[in-house]
Short mmCIF file of C-alpha atoms and ligand atoms in Angstrom, two decimals:
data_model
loop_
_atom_site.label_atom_id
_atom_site.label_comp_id
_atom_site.label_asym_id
_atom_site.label_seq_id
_atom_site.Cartn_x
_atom_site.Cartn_y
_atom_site.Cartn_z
CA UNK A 760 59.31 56.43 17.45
CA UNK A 761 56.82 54.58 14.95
CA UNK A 762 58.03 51.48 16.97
CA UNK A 763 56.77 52.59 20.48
CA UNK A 764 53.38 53.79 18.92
CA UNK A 765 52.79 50.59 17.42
CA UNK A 766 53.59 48.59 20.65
CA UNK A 767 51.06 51.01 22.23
CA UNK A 768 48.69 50.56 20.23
CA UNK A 769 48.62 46.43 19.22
CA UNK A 770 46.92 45.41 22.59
CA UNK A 771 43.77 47.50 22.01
CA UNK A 772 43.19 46.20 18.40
CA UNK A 773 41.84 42.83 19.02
CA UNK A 774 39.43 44.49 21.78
CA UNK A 775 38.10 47.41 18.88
CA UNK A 776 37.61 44.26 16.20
CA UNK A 777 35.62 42.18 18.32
CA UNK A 778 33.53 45.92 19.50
CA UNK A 779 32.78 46.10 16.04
CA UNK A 780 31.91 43.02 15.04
CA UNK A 781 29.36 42.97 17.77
CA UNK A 782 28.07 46.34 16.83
CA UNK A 783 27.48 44.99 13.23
CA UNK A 784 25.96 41.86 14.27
CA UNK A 785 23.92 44.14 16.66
CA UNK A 786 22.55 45.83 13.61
CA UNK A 787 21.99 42.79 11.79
CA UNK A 788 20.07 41.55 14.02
CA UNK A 789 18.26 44.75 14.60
CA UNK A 790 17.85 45.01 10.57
CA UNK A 791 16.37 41.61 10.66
CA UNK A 792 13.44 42.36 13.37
CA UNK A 793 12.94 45.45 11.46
CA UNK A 794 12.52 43.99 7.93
CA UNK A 795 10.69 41.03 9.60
CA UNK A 796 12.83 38.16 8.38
CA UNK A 797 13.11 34.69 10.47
CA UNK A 798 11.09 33.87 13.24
CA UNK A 799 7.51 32.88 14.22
CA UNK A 800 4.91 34.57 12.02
CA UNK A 801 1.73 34.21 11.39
CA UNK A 802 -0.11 33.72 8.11
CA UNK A 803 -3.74 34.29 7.93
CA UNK A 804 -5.56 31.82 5.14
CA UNK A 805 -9.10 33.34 3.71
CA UNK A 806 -9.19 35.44 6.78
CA UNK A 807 -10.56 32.41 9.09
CA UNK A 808 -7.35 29.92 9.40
CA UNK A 809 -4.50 31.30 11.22
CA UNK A 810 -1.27 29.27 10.72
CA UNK A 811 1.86 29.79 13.03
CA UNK A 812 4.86 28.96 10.55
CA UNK A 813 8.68 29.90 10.80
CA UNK A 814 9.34 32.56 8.76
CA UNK A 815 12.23 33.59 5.93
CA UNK A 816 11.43 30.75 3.93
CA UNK A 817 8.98 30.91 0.13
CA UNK A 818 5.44 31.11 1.27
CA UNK A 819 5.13 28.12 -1.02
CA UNK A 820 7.65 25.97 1.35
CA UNK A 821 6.21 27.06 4.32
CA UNK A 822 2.33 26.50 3.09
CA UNK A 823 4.02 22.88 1.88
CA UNK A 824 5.45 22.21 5.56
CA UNK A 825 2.05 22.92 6.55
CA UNK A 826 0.50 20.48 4.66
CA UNK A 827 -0.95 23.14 2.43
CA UNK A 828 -0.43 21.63 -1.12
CA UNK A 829 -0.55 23.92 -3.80
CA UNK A 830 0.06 23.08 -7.41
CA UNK A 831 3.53 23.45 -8.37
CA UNK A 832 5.23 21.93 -11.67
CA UNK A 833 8.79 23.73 -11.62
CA UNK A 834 9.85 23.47 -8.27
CA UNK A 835 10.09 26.94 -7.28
CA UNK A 836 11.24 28.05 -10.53
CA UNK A 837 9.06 30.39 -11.25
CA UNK A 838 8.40 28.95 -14.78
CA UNK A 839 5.39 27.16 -14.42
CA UNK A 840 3.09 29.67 -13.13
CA UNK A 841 1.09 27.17 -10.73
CA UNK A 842 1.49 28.75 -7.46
CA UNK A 843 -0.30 31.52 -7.54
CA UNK A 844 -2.13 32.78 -4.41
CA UNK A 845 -3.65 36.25 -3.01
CA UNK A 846 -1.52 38.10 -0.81
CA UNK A 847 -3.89 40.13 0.57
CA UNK A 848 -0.96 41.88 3.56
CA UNK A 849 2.48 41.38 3.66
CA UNK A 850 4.58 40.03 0.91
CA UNK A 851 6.06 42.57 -0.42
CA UNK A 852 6.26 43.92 -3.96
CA UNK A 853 5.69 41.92 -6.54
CA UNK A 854 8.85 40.77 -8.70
CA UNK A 855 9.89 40.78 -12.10
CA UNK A 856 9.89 36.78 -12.36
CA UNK A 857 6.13 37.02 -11.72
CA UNK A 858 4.84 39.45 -13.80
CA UNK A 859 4.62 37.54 -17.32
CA UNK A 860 2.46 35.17 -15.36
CA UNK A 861 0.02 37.65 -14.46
CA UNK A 862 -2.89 39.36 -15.81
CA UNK A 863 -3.92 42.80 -15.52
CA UNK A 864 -7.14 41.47 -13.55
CA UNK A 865 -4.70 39.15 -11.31
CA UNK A 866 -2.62 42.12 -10.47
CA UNK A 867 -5.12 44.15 -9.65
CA UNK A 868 -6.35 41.48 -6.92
CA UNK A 869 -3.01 41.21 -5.84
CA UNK A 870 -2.08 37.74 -7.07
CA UNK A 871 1.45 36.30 -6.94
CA UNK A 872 3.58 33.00 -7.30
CA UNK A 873 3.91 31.79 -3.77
CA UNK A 874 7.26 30.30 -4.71
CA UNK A 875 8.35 34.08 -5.32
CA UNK A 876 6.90 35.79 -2.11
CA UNK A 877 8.87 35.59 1.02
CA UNK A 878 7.39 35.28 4.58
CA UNK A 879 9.13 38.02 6.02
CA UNK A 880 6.55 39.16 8.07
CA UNK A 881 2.81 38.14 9.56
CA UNK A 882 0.46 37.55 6.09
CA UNK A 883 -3.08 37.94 4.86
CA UNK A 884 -3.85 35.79 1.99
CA UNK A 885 -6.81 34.14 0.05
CA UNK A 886 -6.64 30.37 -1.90
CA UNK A 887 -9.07 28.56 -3.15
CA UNK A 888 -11.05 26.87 -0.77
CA UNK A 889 -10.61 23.32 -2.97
CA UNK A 890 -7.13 23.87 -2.45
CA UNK A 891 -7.20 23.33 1.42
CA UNK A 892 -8.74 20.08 0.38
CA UNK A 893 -5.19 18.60 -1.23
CA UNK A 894 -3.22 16.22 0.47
CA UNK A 895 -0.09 14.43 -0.45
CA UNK A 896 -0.67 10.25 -0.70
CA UNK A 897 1.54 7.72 -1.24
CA UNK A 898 0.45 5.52 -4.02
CA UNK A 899 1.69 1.94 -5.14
CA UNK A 900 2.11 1.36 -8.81
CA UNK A 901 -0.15 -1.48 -9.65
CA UNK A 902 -0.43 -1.40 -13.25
CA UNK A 903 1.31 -0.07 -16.34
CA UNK A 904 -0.70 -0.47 -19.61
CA UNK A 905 0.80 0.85 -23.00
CA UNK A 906 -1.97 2.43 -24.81
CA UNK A 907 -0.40 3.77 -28.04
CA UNK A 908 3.85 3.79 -29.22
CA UNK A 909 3.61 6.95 -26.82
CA UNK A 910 0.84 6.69 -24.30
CA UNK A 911 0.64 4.32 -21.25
CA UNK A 912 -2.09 4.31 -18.41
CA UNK A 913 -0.66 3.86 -14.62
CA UNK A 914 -3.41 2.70 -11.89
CA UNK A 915 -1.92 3.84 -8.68
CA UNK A 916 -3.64 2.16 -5.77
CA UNK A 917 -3.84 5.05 -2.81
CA UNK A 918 -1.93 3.68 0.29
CA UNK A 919 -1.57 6.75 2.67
CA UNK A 920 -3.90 8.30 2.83
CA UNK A 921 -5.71 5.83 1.30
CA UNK A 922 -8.41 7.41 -0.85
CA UNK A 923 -8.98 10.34 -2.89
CA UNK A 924 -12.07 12.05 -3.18
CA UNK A 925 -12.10 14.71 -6.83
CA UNK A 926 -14.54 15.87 -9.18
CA UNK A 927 -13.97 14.48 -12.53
CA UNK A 928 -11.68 16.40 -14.78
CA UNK A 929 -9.41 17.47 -12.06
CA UNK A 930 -5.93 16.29 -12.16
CA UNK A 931 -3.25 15.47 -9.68
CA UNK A 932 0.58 16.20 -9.28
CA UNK A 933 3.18 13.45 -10.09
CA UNK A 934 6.76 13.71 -7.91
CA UNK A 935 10.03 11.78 -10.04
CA UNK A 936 11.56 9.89 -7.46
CA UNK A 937 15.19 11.41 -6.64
CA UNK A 938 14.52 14.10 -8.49
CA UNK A 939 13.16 17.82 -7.68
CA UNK A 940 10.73 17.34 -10.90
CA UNK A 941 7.02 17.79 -9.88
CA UNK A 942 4.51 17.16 -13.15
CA UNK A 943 0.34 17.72 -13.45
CA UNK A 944 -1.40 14.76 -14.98
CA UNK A 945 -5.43 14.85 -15.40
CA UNK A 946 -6.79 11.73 -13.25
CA UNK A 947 -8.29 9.84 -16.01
CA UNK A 948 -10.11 7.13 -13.76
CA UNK A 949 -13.99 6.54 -12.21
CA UNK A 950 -14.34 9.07 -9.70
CA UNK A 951 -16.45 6.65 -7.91
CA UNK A 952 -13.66 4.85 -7.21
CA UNK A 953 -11.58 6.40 -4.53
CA UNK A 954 -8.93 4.42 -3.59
CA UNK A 955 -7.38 3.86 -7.08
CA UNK A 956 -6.48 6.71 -9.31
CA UNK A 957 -5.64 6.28 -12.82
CA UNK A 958 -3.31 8.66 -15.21
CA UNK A 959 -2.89 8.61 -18.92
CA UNK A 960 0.89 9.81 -19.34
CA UNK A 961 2.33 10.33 -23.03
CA UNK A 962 5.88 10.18 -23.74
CA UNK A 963 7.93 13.82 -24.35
CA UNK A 964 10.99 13.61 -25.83
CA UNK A 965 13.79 14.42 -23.19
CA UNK A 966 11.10 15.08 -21.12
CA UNK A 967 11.77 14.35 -17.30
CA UNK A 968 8.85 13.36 -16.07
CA UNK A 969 7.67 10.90 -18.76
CA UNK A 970 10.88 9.61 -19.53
CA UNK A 971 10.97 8.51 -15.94
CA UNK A 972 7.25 7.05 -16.42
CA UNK A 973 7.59 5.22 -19.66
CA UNK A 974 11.25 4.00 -18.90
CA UNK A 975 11.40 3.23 -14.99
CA UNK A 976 8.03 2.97 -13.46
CA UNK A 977 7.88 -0.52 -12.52
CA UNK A 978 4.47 -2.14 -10.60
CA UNK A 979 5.47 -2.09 -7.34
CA UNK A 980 6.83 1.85 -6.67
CA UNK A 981 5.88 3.95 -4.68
CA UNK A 982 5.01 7.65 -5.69
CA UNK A 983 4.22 10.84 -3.94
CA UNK A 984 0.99 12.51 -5.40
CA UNK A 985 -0.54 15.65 -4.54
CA UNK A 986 -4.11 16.77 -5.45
CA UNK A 987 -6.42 16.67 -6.63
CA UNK A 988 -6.36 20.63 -7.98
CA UNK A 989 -7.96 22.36 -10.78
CA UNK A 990 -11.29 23.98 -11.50
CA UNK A 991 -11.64 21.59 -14.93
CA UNK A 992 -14.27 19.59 -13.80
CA UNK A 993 -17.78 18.22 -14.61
CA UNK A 994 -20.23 21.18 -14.45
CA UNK A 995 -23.05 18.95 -12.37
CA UNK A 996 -25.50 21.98 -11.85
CA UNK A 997 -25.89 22.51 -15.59
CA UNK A 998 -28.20 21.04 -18.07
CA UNK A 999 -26.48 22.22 -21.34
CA UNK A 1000 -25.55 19.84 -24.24
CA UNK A 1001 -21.73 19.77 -23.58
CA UNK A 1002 -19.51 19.64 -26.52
CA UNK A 1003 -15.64 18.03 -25.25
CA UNK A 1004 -12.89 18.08 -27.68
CA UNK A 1005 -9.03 16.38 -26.72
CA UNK A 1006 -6.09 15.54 -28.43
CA UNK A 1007 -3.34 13.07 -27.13
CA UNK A 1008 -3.47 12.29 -23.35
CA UNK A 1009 -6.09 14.67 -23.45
CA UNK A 1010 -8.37 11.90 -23.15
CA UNK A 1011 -7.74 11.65 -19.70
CA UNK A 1012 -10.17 13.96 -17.33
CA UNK A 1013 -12.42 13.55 -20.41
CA UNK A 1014 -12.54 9.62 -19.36
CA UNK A 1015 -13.15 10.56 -16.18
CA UNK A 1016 -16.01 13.05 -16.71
CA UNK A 1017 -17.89 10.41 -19.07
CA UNK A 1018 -17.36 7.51 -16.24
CA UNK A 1019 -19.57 10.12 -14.05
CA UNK A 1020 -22.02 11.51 -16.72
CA UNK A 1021 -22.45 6.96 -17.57
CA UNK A 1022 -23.41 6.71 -13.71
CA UNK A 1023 -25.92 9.49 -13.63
CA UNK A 1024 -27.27 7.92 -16.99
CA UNK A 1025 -25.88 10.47 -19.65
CA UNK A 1026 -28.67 12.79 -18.48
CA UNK A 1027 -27.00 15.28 -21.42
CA UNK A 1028 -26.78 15.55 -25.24
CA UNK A 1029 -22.48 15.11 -25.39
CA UNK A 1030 -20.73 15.05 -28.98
CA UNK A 1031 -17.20 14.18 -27.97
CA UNK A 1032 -14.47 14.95 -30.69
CA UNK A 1033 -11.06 13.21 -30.18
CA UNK A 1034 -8.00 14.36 -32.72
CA UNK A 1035 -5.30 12.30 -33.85
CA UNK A 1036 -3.11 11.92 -36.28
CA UNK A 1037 -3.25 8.43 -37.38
CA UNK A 1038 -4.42 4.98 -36.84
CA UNK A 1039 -2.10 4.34 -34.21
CA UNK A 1040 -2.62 7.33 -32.06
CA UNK A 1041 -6.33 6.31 -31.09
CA UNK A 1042 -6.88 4.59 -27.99
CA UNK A 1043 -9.51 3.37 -25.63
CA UNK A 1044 -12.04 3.20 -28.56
CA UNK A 1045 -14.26 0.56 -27.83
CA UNK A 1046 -14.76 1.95 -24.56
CA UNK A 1047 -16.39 5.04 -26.19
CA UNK A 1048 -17.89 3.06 -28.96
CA UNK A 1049 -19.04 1.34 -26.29
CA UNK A 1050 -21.11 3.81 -24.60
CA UNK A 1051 -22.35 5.16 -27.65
CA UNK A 1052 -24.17 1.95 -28.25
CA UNK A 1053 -25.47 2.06 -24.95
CA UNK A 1054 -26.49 6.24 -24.88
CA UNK A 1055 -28.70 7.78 -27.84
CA UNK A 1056 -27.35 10.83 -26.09
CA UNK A 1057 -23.95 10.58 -26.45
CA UNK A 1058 -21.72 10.89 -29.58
CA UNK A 1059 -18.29 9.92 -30.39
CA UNK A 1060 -16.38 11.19 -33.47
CA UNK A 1061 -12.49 10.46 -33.66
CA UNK A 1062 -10.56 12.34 -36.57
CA UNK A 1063 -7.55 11.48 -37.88
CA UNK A 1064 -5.58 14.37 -39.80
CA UNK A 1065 -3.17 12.17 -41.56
CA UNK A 1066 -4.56 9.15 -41.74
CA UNK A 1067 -1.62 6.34 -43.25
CA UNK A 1068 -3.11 4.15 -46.46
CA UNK A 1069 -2.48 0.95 -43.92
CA UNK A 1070 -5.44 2.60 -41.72
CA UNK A 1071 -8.14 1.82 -43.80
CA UNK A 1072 -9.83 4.81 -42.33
CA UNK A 1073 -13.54 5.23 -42.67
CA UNK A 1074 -13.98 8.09 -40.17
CA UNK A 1075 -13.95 11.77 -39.90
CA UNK A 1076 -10.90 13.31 -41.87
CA UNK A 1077 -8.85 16.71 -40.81
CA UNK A 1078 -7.64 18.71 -38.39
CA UNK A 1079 -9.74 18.62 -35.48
CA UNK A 1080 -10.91 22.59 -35.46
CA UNK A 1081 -12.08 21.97 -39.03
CA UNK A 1082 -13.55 18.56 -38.20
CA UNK A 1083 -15.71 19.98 -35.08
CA UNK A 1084 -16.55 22.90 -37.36
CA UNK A 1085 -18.16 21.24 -40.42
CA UNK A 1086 -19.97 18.87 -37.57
CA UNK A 1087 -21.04 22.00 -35.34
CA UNK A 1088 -24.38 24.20 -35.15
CA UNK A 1089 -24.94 26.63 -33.22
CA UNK A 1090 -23.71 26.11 -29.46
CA UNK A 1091 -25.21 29.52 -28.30
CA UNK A 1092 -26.56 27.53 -25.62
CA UNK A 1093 -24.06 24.65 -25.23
CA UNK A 1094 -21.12 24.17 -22.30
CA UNK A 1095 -17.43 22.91 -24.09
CA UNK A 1096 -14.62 21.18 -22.42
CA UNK A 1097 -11.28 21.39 -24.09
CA UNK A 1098 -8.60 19.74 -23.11
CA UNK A 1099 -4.96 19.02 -24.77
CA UNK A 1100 -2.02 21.54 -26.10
CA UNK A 1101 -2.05 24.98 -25.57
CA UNK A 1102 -2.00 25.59 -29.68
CA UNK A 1103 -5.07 22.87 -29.97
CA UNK A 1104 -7.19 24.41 -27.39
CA UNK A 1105 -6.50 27.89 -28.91
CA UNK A 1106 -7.42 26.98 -31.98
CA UNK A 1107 -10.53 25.26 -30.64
CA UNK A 1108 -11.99 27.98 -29.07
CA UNK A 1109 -11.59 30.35 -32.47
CA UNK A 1110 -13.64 27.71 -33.83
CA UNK A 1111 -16.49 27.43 -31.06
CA UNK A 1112 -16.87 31.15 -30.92
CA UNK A 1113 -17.79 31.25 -34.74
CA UNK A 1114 -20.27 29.12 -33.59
CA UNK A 1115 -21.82 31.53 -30.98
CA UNK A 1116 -20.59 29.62 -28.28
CA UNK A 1117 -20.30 32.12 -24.97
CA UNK A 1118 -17.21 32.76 -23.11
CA UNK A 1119 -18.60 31.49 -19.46
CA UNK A 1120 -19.71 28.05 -21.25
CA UNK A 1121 -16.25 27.38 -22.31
CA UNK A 1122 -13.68 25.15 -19.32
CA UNK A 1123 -10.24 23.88 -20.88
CA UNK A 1124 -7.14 22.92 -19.70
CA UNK A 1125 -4.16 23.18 -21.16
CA UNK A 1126 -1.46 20.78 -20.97
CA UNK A 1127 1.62 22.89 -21.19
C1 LIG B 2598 -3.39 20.73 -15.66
C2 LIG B 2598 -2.48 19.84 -16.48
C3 LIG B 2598 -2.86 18.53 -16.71
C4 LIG B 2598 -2.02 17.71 -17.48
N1 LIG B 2598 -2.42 16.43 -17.72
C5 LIG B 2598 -1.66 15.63 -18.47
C6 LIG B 2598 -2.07 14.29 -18.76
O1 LIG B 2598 -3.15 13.83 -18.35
N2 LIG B 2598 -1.23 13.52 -19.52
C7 LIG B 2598 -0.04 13.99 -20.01
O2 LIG B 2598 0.68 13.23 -20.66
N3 LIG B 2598 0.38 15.26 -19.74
C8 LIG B 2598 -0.39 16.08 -18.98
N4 LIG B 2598 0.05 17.35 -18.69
C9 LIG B 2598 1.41 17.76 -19.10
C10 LIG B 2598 2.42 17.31 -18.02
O3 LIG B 2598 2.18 18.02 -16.82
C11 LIG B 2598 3.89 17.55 -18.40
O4 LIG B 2598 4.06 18.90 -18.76
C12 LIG B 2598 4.35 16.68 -19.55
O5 LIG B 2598 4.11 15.32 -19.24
C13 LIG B 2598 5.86 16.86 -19.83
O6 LIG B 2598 6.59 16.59 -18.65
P1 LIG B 2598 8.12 16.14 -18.73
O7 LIG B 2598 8.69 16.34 -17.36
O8 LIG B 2598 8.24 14.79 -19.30
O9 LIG B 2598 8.74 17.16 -19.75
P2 LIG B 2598 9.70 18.40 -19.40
O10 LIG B 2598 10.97 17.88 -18.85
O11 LIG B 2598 8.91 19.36 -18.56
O12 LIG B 2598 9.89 19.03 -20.82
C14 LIG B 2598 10.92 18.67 -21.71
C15 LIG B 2598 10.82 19.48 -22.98
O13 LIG B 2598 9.62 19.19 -23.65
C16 LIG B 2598 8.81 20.35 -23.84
N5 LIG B 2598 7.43 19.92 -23.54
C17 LIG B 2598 6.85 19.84 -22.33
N6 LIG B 2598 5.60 19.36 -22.44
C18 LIG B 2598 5.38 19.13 -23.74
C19 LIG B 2598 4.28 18.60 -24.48
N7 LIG B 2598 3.13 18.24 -23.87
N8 LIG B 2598 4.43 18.46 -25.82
C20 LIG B 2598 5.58 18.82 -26.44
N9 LIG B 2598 6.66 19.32 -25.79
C21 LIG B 2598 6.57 19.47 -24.47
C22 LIG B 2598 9.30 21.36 -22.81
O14 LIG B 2598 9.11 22.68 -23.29
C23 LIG B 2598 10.77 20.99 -22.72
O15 LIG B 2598 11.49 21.60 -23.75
C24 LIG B 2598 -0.79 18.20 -17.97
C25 LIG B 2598 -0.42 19.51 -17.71
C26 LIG B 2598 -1.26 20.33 -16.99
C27 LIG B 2598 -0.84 21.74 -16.76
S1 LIG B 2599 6.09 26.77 -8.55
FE1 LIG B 2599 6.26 27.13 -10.68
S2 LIG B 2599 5.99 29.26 -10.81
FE2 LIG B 2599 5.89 28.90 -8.70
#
C-alpha cells in the first residue's frame, strides 16, 4: 500500500521544491526592496551634491568609488576612528563598533564611521567641505633621507594629479603597496611648493607601515596618496603669539607651518619647543637655528630629557611639559600647536592650561 502512495506521490515533488524555492526567492527579493539593500541610490552630500552610487556596499567604499576620499587608517576596521561623517537620513542605527569613537556631542549630531554605515537606502549626509577637496595622486619616490637611527624624510614628486594644493600642518594618507594598510603622515614640506610633498616617517617597531618605509621604499616607487585632510593647520587670520611644541616626527606639519610663517616674514612672536630624548634624536637643527638668526621673532628651544655624557649638551634639560613650563608666562592670549603622541600632547595641554591658555587657542594632532 505504502508502495503505491509513494509512486503517486514522487512525480509532484520536484514540481513543489522548485514552487518553493521560487516563493522564497520571491520573498527575498521582496525583503530586499523593502529593507532597501542593492541597487541605485542616491546619497545627498551637504544637502547640495547629489551622488547616484550602487548601493549595499560601506558608505565609505562607495564615497571612495566616487572619488570621495575620506581619511581612513584601518581599512574599514573600525579601529581607527577616521571616517567619521554625518548621516543626517538613512543609515540606520548606529553600532556598537562605533560608539567608543564617539562623543556625546558627536552622537547627538548624528556622527558615525562611514566604514560602519551601510547604503541600504537613499542618504542625507554632511562632510567637511575640505574633504571634497581630497584626491588620490600617484607620487614617485624621489628621495629618501635618514634623519635620525629612526627617522627618514621621503620627497614624493606628485605625478597624477600632479600637484597638491594644502594648508600647512595638514597631513596626507600613505597606501603600503600590496597591502590593505592605509597610514596618516603630516606633510612636512613648503606649501608653496605644490608638486612635491615631503613626509617625515619614524620607524615603529613591527609596525606595517614604517617597516615598509624604512626597509623597502626605494627612489623610484610609486605610491598612492590621498589628502590632504585635517583641520591642523596654520591659523592665517590670527595675530596671536603662537606657542608649537612636537616630539619625534612631530616635527613634520610644524616644518611646514614655519616654511609659510618664513614667507609671510614671521609676522608673529613663535617660541617653538621640540622634545627629545638625546643627542641623536634631534634633527633638522640648523634649519631652525637657522631661522632664528634670521627672525628676532622667532624662538627655538630643543630639550633633551636624557641627555647621554657623549652629548655634550648645553641646552634646555627635562621633559618637555616641564621644560615649556619653567620657559612659559602667561599665554592667556596666545594660540598653541601641539603635535606628537597622544600621552605628550596630553600632558602638554595640562601644562598650557596652568598657564591660562584658553581652550579655542589650543590645535594638536595626535599621532596615534
Ligand atoms: C593625523 C596624523 C598624522 C600623523 N603624522 C605622522 C608623521 O608625520 N610621522 C610619523 O612617523 N607618524 C605620523 N602619524 C602616525 C602614523 O599614521 C602611523 O600610525 C605610524 O607611522 C605607525 O604606523 P605603522 O603601520 O608602522 O604601525 P602599525 O602597524 O599601525 O602599529 C604597530 C604597533 O605599534 C603600535 N604603534 C602605532 N603607532 C605607534 C607610535 N607612533 N608609537 C609607538 N607605538 C605605535 C600599534 O599600537 C601597534 O601595536 C600620524 C598619525 C596621525 C593620526
Ligand atoms: S576606517 Fe578606521 S574606523 Fe572607519
Amino acid at each position: 500500500m505504502n508502495h503505491i502512495i509513494l509512486n503517486a506521490i514522487n512525480p509532484f515533488v520536484p514540481i513543489i521544491l522548485i514552487g518553493v524555492l521560487i516563493i522564497i526567492t520571491l520573498i527575498l527579493i521582496l525583503a530586499e526592496r523593502l529593507l532597501g539593500g542593492g541597487g541605485d541610490k542616491v546619497i545627498r552630500i551637504n544637502k547640495k551634491k547629489e551622488l547616484p552610487v550602487q548601493g549595499d556596499d560601506t558608505l565609505l567604499n562607495v564615497l571612495t568609488q566616487n572619488k570621495i576620499f575620506i581619511p581612513s587608517a584601518c581599512g574599514g576596521k573600525a579601529t581607527c576612528g577616521f571616517c567619521k561623517v554625518r548621516v543626517l537620513e538613512g543609515g540606520g542605527e548606529m553600532k556598537p563598533t562605533e560608539e567608543p569613537f564617539m562623543s556625546k556631542d558627536e552622537i547627538e549630531r548624528n556622527v558615525r564611521l562611514s566604514c560602519q554605515v551601510k547604503v541600504r537606502e537613499d542618504m542625507d549626509i554632511a562632510i567637511p567641505e575640505g574633504l571634497l577637496e581630497a584626491q588620490e595622486y600617484v607620487g614617485e619616490v624621489v628621495k629618501v633621507e635618514t634623519l635620525t637611527y629612526d627617522i627618514k624624510l621621503i620627497r614624493f614628486k606628485l605625478i597624477e594629479p600632479n600637484k597638491m594644493e594644502f594648508k600647512p600642518g595638514q597631513y596626507a594618507q600613505l597606501k603600503v603597496p600590496g597591502l590593505d594598510v592605509i597610514r596618516a603622515y603630516s606633510i612636512a614640506s613648503d606649501p608653496k611648493d605644490t608638486q612635491n610633498i615631503e613626509l617625515i616617517v619614524r620607524l615603529v617597531p613591527k609596525g606595517l607601515a614604517t617597516t615598509f618605509v624604512h626597509r623597502a621604499m626605494l627612489t623610484g616607487d610609486k605610491i598612492i596618496l590621498t589628502g590632504p585632510y585635517g583641520d591642523f593647520y596654520l591659523r592665517e587670520d590670527s595675530d596671536r603669539d603662537m606657542i608649537m611644541i612636537a616630539g619625534g616626527s612631530g616635527k613634520a606639519p610644524i616644518r611646514s607651518i614655519l616654511y609659510r610663517l618664513k614667507d609671510l616674514g614671521m609676522p608673529r612672536k613663535v617660541k617653538y619647543f621640540f622634545g627629545a630624548k638625546s643627542k641623536r634624536d634631534l634633527y633638522y637643527s640648523e634649519e631652525f637655528e637657522q631661522l632664528e638668526k634670521e627672525f628676532d621673532n622667532f624662538e627655538y628651544i630643543p630639550a633633551l630629557s636624557e641627555p647621554l655624557d657623549e652629548d655634550d649638551w648645553q641646552g634646555e634639560v627635562g621633559l618637555i611639559t616641564d621644560v615649556v613650563d619653567r620657559m612659559t608666562d602667561d599665554l592667556s592670549e596666545a594660540e598653541a600647536y601641539l603635535c606628537g603622541s597622544p600621552g605628550m600632547i596630553f600632558a602638554c595641554i595640562k601644562v598650557l592650561e596652568k598657564h591660562d591658555i584658553k581652550d579655542e587657542n589650543v590645535l594638536f594632532d595626535k599621532f596615534d
